């Protein structure tokens, strides 16, 4: 089979008019003219637009196959690249042969026929929704972002560390964990006091799907200096909202000999780099999101790229919110976590650009965050972006063993003996953060529901596909 040329390569103008080309893909549409010519819109996923193929009736299989093609059929088209006579495209293929690889059994019942479908409906067709304009564009932007993340860290001397998906600890202490077990649930082994005997399980103890790779990646940070993990994480949080997934991807860098200010600088530089790459490389897809999903998305991204992030203390933010005259659904007081409405007010109305909120009360943050000299706050930070609120959360880590022990639940000390060891053998100040990948993707595209930012969403009551 002759090698196909990606549609994106052809539409970029890289091939000369008159070139012989082969294109393979799926039909977005087909139109038959009374003059005995068919027009096929062939889409292969490499670009937002399809490529038109003009198919003459003189082809051997025109009557037997071409006239019976419909949306979704898989074809290969051979022919000459010519200047297009139609609007909206510069080139098209004058077909000399059309091969049909796969038919749509019943065009009338094709689940994603050529019409507009709701995103809710398309979630029930997750195996076919990447063939639509929206989800094809999301997929390309997702791939660009993932590539940009790896490239950024590689260029800045970071090592990618593959932290475990199966773990014996709860990094966040939230308890919302998916259990991993090979025990027979119809005949569970019991201890003398009647509890489940996890000592007979596969891992000789309790095991779970990870909620974060942070603790493990810290150990590599304290040997390699600059590391990151990028992979799936899991939360058994029974929340059916547009912002929650049971399975999602996290980007978690960690840097040795770094403090909270260094952490904030890294977060700002990374975000600016990622958004710039998307605007540079996915111009066609971003034009679609601007036109069909969120008319302000490109302007919002440029605002993040072009403007410096504001640094603000948590205490200052609380004072601003208490005195701003706004009516919030959730009350504001020192010692409480900020709600999304508070975060968005700060970023959108008070400052008008991204904000790095720093130094939160210790009682609302995790044990591993470094205690500040005031004894009341920890060196934590959240990056708040206009249009979404928190997009990054991180901290300087507690490197002093005695302070870590004071803040850690005594029950965790034995389980996290290895984490405590890192403070006993050559400890150094270090810092890192977490960036939710699907949350970032929603921000970049203007999509509202995080279930549309991942290929196969896992949510309460739904593990289909």
XYZ file of C-alpha atoms in Angstrom, residues 86 104 117 162 174 251 292 357-358 400 460:
11
model
C -14.012 26.063 -4.236
C -20.488 2.197 7.797
C -24.424 16.524 19.015
C 8.023 7.244 36.582
C -7.649 12.522 52.401
C 2.373 17.097 36.180
C -17.479 27.716 18.704
C -1.157 33.254 46.372
C 1.446 32.379 49.002
C 13.602 19.507 58.871
C -18.783 7.819 39.882
